[in-house]
CSV table of C-alpha atoms in Angstrom, one decimal:
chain,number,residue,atom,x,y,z
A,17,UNK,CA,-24.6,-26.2,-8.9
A,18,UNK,CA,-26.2,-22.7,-8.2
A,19,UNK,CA,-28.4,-22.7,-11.3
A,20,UNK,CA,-27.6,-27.7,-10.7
A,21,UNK,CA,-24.1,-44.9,-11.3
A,22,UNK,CA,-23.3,-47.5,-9.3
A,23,UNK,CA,-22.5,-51.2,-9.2
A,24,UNK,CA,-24.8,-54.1,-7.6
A,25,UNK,CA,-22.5,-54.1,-4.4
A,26,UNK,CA,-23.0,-50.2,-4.4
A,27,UNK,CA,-26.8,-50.3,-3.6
A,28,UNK,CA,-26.9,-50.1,-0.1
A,29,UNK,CA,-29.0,-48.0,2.0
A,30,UNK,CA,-27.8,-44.5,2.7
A,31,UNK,CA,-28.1,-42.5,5.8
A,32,UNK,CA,-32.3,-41.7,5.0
A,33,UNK,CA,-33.0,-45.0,4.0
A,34,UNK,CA,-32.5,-46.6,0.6
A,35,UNK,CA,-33.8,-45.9,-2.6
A,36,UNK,CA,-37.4,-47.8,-3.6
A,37,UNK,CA,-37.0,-51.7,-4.2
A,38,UNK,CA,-36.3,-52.4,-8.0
A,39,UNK,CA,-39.5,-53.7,-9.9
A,40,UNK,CA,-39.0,-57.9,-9.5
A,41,UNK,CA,-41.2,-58.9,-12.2
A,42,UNK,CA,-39.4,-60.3,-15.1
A,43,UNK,CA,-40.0,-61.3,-18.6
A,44,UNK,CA,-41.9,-64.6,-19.8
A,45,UNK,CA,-39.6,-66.8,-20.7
A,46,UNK,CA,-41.7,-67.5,-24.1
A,47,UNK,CA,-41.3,-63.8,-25.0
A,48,UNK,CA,-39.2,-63.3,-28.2
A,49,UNK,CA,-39.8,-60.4,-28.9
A,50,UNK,CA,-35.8,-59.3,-28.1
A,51,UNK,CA,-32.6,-61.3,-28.1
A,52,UNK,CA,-31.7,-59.6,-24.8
A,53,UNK,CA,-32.3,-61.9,-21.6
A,54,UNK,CA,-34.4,-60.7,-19.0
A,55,UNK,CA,-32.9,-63.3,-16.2
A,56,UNK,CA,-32.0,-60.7,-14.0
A,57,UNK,CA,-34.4,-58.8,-12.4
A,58,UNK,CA,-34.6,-54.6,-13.7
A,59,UNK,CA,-36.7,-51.6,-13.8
A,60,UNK,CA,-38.8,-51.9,-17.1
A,61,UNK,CA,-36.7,-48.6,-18.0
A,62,UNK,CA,-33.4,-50.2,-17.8
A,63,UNK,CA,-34.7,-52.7,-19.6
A,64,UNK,CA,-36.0,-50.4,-22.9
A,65,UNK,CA,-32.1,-48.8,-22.2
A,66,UNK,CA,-30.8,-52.6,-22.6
A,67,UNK,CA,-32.2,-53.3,-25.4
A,68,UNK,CA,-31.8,-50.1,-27.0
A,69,UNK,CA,-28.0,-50.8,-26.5
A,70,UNK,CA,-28.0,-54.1,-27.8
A,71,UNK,CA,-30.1,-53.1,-31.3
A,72,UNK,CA,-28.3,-50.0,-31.7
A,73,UNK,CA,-24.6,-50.0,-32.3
A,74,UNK,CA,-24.1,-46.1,-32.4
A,75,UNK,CA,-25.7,-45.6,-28.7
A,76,UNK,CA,-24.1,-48.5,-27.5
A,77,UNK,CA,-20.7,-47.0,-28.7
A,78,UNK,CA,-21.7,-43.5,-27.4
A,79,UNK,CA,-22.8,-44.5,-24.3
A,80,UNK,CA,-19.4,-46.4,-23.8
A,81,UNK,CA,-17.5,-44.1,-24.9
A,82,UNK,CA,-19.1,-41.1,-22.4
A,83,UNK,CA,-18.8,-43.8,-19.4
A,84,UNK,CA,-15.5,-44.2,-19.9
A,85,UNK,CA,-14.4,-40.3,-20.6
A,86,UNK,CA,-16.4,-39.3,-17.3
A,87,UNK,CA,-14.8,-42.4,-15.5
A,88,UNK,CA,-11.1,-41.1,-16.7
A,89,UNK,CA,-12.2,-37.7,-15.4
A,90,UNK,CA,-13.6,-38.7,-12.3
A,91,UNK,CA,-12.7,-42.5,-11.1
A,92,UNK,CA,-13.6,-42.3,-7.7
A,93,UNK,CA,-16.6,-44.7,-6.7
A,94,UNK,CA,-17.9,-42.7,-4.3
A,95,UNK,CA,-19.1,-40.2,-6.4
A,96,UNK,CA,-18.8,-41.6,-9.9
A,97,UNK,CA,-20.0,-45.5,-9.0
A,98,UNK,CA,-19.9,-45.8,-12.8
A,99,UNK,CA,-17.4,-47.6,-14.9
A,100,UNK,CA,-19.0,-49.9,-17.1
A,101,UNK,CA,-22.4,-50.2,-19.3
A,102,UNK,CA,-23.4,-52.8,-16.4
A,103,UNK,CA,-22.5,-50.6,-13.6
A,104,UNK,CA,-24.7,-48.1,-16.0
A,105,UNK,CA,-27.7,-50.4,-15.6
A,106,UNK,CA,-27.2,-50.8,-11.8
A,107,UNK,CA,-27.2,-46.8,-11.5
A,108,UNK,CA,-30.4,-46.7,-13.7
A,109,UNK,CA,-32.3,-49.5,-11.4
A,110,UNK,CA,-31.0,-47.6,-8.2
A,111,UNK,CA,-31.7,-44.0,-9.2
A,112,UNK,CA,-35.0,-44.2,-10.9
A,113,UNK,CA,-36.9,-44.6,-8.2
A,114,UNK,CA,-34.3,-42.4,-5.9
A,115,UNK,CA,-34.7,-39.7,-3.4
A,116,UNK,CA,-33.1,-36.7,-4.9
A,117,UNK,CA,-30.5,-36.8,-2.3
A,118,UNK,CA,-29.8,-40.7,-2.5
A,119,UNK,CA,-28.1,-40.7,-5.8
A,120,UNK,CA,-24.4,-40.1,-5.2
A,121,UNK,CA,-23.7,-42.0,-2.4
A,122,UNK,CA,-21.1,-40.3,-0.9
A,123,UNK,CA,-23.5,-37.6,0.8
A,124,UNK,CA,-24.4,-39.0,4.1
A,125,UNK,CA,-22.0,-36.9,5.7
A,126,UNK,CA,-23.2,-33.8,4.1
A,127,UNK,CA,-26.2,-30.9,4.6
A,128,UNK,CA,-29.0,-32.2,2.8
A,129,UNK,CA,-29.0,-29.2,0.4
A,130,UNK,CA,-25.3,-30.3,-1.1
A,131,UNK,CA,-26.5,-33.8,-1.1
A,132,UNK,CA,-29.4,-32.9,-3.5
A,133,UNK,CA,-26.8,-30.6,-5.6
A,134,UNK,CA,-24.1,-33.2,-5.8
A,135,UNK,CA,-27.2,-36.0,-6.3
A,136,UNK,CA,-28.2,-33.7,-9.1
A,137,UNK,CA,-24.4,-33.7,-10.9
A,138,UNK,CA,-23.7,-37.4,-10.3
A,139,UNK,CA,-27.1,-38.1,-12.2
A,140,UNK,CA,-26.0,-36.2,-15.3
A,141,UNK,CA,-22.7,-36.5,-15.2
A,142,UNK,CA,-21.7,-39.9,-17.4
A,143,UNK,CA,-24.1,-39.2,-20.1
A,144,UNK,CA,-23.2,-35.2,-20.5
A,145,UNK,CA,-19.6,-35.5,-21.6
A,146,UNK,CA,-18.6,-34.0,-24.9
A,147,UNK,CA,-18.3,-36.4,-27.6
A,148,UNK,CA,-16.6,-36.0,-31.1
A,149,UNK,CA,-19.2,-38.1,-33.4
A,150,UNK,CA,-21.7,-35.4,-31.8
A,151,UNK,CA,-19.6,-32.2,-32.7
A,152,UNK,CA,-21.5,-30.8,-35.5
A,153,UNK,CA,-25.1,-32.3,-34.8
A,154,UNK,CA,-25.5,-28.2,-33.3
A,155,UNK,CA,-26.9,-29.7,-30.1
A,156,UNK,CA,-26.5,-27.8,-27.2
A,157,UNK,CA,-23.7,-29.9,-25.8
A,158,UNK,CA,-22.4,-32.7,-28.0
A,159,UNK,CA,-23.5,-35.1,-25.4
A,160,UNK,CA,-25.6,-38.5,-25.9
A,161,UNK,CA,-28.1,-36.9,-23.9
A,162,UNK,CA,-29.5,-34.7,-26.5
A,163,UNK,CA,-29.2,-37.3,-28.9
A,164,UNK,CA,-31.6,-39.7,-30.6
A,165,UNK,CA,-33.0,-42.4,-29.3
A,166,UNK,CA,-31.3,-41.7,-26.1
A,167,UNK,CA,-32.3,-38.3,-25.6
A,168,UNK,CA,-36.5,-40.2,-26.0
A,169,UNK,CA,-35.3,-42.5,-22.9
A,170,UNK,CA,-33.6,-40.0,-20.5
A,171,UNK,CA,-36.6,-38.5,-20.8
A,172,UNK,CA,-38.5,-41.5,-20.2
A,173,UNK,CA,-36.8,-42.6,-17.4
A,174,UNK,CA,-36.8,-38.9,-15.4
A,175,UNK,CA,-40.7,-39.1,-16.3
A,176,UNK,CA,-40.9,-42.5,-14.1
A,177,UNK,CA,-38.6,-40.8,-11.6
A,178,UNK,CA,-41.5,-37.8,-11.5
A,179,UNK,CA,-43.7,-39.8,-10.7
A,180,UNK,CA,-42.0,-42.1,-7.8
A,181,UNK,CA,-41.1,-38.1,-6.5
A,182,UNK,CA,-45.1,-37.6,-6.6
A,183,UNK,CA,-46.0,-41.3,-4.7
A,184,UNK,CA,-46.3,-41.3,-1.0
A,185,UNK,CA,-43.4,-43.8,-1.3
A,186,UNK,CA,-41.3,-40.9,-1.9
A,187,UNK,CA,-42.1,-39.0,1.8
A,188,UNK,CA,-42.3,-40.1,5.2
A,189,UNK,CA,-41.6,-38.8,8.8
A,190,UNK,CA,-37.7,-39.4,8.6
A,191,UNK,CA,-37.4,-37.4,5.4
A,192,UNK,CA,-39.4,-34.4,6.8
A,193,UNK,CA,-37.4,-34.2,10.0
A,194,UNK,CA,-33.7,-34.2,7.5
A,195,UNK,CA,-35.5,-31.4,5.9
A,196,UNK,CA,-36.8,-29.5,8.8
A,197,UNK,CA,-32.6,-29.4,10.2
A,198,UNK,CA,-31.6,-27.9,6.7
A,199,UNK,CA,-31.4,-23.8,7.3
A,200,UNK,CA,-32.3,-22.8,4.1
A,201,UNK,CA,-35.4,-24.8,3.8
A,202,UNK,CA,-37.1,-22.6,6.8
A,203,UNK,CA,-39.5,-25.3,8.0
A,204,UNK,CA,-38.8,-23.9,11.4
A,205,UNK,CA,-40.0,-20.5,10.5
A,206,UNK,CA,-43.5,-20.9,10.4
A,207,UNK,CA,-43.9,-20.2,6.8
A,208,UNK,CA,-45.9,-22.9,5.2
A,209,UNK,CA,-48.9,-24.7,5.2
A,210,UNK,CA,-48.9,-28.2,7.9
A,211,UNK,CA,-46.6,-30.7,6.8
A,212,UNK,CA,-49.2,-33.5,7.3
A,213,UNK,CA,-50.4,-31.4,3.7
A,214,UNK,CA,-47.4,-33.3,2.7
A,215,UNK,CA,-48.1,-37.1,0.8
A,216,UNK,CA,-44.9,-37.3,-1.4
A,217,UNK,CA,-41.5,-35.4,-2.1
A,218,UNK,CA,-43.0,-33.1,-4.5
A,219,UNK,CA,-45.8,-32.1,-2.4
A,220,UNK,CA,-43.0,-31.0,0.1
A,221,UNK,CA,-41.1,-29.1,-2.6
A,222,UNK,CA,-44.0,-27.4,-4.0
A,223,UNK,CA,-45.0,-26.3,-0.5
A,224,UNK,CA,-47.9,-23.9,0.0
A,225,UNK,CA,-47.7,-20.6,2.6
A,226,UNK,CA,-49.3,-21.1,5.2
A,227,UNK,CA,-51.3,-17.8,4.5
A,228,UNK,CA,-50.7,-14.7,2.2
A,229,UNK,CA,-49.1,-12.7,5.4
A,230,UNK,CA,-45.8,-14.9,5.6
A,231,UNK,CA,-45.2,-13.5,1.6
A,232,UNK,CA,-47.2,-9.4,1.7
A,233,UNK,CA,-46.8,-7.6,-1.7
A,234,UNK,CA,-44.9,-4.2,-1.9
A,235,UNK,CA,-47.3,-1.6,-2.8
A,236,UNK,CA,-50.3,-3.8,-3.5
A,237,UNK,CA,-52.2,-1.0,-4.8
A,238,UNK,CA,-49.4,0.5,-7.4
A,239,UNK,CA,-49.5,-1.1,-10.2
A,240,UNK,CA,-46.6,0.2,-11.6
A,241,UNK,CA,-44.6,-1.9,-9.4
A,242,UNK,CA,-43.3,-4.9,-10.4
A,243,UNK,CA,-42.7,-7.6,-8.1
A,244,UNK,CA,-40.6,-10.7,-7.4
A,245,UNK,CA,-42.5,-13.7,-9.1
A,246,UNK,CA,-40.9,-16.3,-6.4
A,247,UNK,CA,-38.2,-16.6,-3.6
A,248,UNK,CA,-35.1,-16.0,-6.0
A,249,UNK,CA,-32.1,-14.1,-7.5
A,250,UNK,CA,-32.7,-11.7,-9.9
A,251,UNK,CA,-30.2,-11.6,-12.6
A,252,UNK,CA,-29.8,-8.9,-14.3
A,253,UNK,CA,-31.6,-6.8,-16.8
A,254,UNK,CA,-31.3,-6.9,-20.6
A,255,UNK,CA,-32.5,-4.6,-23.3
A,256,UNK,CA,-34.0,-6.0,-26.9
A,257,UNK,CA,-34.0,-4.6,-30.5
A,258,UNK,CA,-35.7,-3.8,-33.0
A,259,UNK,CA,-35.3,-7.5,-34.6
A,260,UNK,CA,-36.1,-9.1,-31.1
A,261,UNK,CA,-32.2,-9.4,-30.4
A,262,UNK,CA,-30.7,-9.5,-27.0
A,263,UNK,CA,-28.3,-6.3,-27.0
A,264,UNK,CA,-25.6,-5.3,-24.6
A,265,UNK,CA,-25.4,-8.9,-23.4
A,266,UNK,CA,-22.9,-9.3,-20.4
A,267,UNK,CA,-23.1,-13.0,-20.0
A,268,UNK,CA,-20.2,-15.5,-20.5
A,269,UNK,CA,-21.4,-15.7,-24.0
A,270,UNK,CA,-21.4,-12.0,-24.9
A,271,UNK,CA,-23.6,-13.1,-27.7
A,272,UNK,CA,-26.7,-13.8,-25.3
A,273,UNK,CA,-27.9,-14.4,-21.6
A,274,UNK,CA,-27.2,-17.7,-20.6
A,275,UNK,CA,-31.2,-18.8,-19.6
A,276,UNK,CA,-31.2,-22.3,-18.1
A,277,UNK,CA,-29.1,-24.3,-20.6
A,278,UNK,CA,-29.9,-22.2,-23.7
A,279,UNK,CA,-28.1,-19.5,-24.6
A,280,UNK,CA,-31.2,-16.9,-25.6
A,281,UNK,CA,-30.2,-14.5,-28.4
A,282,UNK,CA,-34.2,-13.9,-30.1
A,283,UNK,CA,-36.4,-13.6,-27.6
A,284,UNK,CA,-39.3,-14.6,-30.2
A,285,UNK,CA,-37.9,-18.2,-30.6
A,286,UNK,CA,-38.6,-18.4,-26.9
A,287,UNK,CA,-41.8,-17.0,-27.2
A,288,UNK,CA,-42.3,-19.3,-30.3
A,289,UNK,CA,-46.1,-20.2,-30.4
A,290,UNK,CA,-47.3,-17.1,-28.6
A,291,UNK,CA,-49.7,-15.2,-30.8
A,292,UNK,CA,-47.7,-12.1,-28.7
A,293,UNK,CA,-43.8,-13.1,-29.8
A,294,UNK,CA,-43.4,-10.6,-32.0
A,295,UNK,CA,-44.6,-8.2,-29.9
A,296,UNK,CA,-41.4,-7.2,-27.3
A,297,UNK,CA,-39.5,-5.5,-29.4
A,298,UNK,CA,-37.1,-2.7,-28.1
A,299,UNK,CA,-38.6,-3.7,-25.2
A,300,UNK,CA,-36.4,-5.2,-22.0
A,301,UNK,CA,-35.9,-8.9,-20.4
A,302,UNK,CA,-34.8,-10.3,-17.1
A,303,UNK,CA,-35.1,-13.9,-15.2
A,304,UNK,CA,-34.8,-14.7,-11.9
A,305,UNK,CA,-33.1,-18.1,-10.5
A,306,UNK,CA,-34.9,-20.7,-7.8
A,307,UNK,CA,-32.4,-22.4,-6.0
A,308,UNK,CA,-33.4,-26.0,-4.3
A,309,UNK,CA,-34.0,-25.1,-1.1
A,310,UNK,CA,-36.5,-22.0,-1.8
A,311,UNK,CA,-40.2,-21.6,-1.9
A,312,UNK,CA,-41.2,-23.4,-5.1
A,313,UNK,CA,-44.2,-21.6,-6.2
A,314,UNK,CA,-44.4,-18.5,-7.9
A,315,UNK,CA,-46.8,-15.5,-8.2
A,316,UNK,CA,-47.8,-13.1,-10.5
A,317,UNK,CA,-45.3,-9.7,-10.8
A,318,UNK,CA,-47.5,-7.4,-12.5
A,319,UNK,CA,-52.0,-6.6,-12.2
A,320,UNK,CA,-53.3,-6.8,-15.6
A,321,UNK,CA,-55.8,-9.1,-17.7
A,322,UNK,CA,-54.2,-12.9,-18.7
A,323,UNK,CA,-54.2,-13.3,-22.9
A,324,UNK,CA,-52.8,-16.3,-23.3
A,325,UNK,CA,-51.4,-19.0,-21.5
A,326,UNK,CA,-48.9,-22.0,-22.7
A,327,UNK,CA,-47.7,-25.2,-21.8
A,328,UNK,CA,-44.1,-26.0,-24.0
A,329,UNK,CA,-42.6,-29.8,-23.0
A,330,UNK,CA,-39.0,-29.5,-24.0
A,331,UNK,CA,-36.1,-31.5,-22.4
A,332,UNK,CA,-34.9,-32.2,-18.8
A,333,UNK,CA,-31.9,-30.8,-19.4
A,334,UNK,CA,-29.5,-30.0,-16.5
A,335,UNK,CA,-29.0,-26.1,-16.6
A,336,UNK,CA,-26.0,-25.7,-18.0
A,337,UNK,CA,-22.9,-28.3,-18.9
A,338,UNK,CA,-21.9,-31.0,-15.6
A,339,UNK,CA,-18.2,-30.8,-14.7
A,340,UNK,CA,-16.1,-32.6,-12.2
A,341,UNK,CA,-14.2,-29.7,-10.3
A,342,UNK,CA,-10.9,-31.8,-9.1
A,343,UNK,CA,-9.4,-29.7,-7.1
A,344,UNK,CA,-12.8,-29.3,-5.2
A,345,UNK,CA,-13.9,-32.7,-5.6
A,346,UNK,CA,-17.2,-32.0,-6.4
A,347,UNK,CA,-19.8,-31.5,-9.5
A,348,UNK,CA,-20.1,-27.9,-11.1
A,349,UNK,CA,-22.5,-26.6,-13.5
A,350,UNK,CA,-21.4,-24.4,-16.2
A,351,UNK,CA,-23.1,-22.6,-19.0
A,352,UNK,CA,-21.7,-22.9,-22.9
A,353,UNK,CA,-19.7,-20.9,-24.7
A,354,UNK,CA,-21.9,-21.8,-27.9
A,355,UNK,CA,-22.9,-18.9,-30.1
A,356,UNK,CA,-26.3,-18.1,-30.9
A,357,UNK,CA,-29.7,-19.5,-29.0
A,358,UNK,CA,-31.5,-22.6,-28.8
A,359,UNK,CA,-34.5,-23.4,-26.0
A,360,UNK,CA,-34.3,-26.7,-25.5
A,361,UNK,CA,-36.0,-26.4,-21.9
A,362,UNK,CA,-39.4,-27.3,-20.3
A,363,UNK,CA,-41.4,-23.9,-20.1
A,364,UNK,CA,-44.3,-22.1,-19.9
A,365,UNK,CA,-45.6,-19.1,-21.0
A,366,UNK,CA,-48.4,-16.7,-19.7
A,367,UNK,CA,-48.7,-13.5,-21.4
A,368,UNK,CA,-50.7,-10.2,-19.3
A,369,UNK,CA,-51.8,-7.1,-20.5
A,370,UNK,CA,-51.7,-4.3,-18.1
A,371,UNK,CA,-54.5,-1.6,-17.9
A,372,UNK,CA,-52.2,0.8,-19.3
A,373,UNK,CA,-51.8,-1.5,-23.1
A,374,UNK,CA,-48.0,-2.8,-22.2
A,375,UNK,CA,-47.6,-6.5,-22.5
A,376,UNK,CA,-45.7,-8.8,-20.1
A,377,UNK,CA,-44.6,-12.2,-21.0
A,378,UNK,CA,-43.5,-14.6,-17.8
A,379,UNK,CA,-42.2,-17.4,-18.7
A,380,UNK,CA,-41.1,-19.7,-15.9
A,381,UNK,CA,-38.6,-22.6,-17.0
A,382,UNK,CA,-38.2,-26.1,-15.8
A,383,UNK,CA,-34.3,-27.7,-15.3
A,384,UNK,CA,-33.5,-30.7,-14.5
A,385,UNK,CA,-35.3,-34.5,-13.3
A,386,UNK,CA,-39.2,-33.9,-13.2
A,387,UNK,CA,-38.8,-30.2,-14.9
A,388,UNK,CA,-42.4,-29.6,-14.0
A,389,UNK,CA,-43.9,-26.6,-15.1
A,390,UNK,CA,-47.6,-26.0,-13.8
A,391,UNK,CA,-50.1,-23.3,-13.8
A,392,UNK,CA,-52.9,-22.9,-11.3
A,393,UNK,CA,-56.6,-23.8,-12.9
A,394,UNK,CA,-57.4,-20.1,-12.1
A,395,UNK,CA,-54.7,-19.1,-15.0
A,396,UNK,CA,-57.1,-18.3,-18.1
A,397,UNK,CA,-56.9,-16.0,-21.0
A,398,UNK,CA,-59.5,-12.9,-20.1
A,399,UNK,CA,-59.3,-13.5,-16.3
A,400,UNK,CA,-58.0,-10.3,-14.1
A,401,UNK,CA,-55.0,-10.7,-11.6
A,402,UNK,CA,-53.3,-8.9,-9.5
A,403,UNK,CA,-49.5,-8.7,-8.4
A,404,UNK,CA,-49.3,-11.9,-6.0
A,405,UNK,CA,-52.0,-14.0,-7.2
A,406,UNK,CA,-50.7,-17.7,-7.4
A,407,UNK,CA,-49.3,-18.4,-10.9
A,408,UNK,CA,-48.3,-21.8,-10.8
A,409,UNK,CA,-45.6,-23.8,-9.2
A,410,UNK,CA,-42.5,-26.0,-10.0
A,411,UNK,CA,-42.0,-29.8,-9.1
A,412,UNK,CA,-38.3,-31.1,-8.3
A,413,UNK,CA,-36.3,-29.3,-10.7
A,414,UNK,CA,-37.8,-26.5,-12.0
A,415,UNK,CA,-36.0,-23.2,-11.3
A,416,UNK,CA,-36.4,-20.0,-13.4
A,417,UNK,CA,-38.7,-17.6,-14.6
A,418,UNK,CA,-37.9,-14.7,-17.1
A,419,UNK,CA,-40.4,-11.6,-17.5
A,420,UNK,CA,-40.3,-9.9,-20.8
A,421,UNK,CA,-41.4,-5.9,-21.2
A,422,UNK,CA,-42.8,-5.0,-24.1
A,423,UNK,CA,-41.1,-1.2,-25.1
A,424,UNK,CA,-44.0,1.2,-23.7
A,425,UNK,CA,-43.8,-0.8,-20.3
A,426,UNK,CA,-41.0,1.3,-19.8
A,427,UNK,CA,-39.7,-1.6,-17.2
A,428,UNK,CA,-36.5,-0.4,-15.2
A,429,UNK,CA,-34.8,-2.7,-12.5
A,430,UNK,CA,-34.2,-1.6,-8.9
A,431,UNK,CA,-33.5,-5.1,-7.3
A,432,UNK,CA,-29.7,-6.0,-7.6
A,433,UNK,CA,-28.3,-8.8,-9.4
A,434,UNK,CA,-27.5,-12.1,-7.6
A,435,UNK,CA,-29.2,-10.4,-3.8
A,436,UNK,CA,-31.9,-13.1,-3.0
A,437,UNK,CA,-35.6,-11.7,-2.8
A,438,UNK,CA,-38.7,-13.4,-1.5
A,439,UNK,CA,-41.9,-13.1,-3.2
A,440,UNK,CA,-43.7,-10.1,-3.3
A,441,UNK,CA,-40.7,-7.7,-3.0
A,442,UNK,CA,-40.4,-5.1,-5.2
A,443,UNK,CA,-38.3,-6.3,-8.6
A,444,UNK,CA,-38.6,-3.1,-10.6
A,445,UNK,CA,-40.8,-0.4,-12.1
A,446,UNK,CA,-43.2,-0.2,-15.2
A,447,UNK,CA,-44.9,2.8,-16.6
């Protein structure tokens, strides 16, 4: 996906070692507090799924039903090991404590960087199929996963999988050396910090430089140059109204740009609790896409004075809609065809004021497992940056960041749609 379960006998190590030992400790025997049995050993998470299942006949029925249609659709066990609620469970012990290449188990034979991708689809695969019962609930995607109390648990259970992804169970040398073959990763390019900097997966993804050189800033000293907020693909530009209304929208949906797995039509609902939403009218918006195997941190674009900064904890969702491409045999991610917006993503939102009075809104967005959006302690309201200055960085997942003009920015794009960038380059021009 450029933007983004397995039965008992299934669990076997893969080619970087197996995933983490399931949690052994069961229930007291005098606890009766639930009619489900705890005799065989689970994760505590697959056990608040269990009994979820068992006291609630809707999910149950959902989450049969969505195993089964994603089964019909993709029966092979290698990459769907799911056909059953209790192969479900298996796939919930295995995964939540998983390296983000272990989970479908078919990858030992590819790079590391489509193992993590088709990892990534496998996950969300069963539990993102479209449902009839959820048709008119205007989710996102009429998928168990954004429904009630399921939608509580996923979240849950990627939260427990963040933090396995931040334990130094998650890293050792084996893992760095898989990582250090991969190409696009550039460990071999003297780039970034020492790996021994490195204590669990996460560390690794949000890697530091190893100094401000391996990253220089395109005309430091202009500030009307705006640069490239992280290693990524611009694209495109779009221009606002008068009501805050994406205009002259040329994504899929033609009635918005497809941001992450929202379809953003009011750029104030995405800026809803700023203090500053209502304040990029006829102005212009663009976003830029992380991909998994780029520098994870990103920088400030634009030299100004930091208004406001926010923190928004929305879902994991996957960045778009998980399909099984047959003919390729392998997991796709596509964006919907729904009409009209909804931010249902992990974001954040920093707000700077340049010296000239025109406002710019970054908002980097989390996808996916630990969707982490995090901003550097330095990143207060009143405090004075400069293009390049570390904003804040993404753990596993996280993989977009939009910048907002407000309309006497004057902000016009020179990059080019879909070209990669690295940090620093020069993105576009302001007033």
């Amino acid at each position: 996906m450029h933007r983004k379960y397995i039965k008992a006998l299934l669990c076997a190590v893969l080619l970087l070692g197996g995933c983490a030992p399931k949690n052994e400790q069961k229930q007291s025997n005098n606890d009766t507090t639930t009619d489900v049995s705890r005799d065989e050993a689970h994760e505590e998470i697959t056990w608040d799924l269990i009994q979820m299942v068992e006291h609630n006949d809707e999910i149950r029925s959902l989450l049969e039903e969505s195993i089964e249609l994603a089964h019909e659709i993709n029966p092979d066990p290698q990459t769907n090991p799911v056909d059953s609620l209790e192969s479900y469970y298996a796939f919930v012990d295995r995964t939540v404590r998983c390296m983000p290449w272990e989970i479908e188990p078919y990858g030992e034979k590819r790079l590391l960087y489509e193992r993590i991708d088709q990892s990534m689809g496998c996950l969300y695969f069963v539990i993102d199929q479209p449902l009839p019962e959820l048709k008119d609930k205007d989710y996102f995607h009429n998928s168990i996963m954004y429904h009630e109390p399921f939608r509580s648990w996923w979240t849950e259970f990627l939260s427990v999988n963040g933090t396995f992804l931040s334990s130094a169970e998650s890293w050792n040398d084996e893992y760095y050396k898989a990582a250090l073959k991969e190409p696009g990763f550039k460990l071999d390019q003297d780039l970034y910090e020492d790996p021994k900097n490195w204590h669990s997966f996460n560390d690794f993804f949000a890697r530091k430089l190893k100094d401000s050189s391996k990253r220089p800033i395109d005309e430091p000293d202009d500030d009307s140059i705006i640069t490239a907020p992280a290693d990524s693909e611009p694209q495109g530009i779009w221009q606002i109204d008068e009501n805050h209304k994406i205009i002259n929208a040329d994504s899929e949906e033609q009635n918005g740009i497809a941001i992450k797995t929202g379809t953003l039509t009011d750029v104030s609902v995405l800026l809803k609790g700023s203090q500053y939403a209502q304040s990029f009218a006829n102005g212009t918006l663009t976003h830029t896409f992380l991909d998994i195997d780029d520098y994870h941190r990103y920088h400030f674009p634009v030299t100004g004075t930091v208004k406001e900064v926010l923190a928004i904890p929305q879902d994991d969702a996957p960045g778009g809609v998980i399909v099984w491409d047959q003919k390729e045999q392998r997991y796709k991610e596509y964006y919907s065809e729904t009409i009209g917006w909804q931010s249902i993503e992990t974001r954040g939102i920093v707000i700077v004021e340049t010296e000239k009075g025109s406002l710019v809104a970054i908002v980097p967005v989390g996808m996916c497992q630990v969707s982490s959006v995090n901003f550097e302690e330095t990143v207060k309201p009143g405090t004075f940056v400069k293009k390049g200055d570390p904003l804040g960085y993404f753990m596993f997942g996280g993989s977009d960041i939009i910048m907002i003009f407000s309309e006497n920015a004057g902000f016009t794009m020179s990059a080019k749609a879909n070209e990669h960038l690295e940090m620093g380059n020069t993105y576009g021009r302001i007033r």
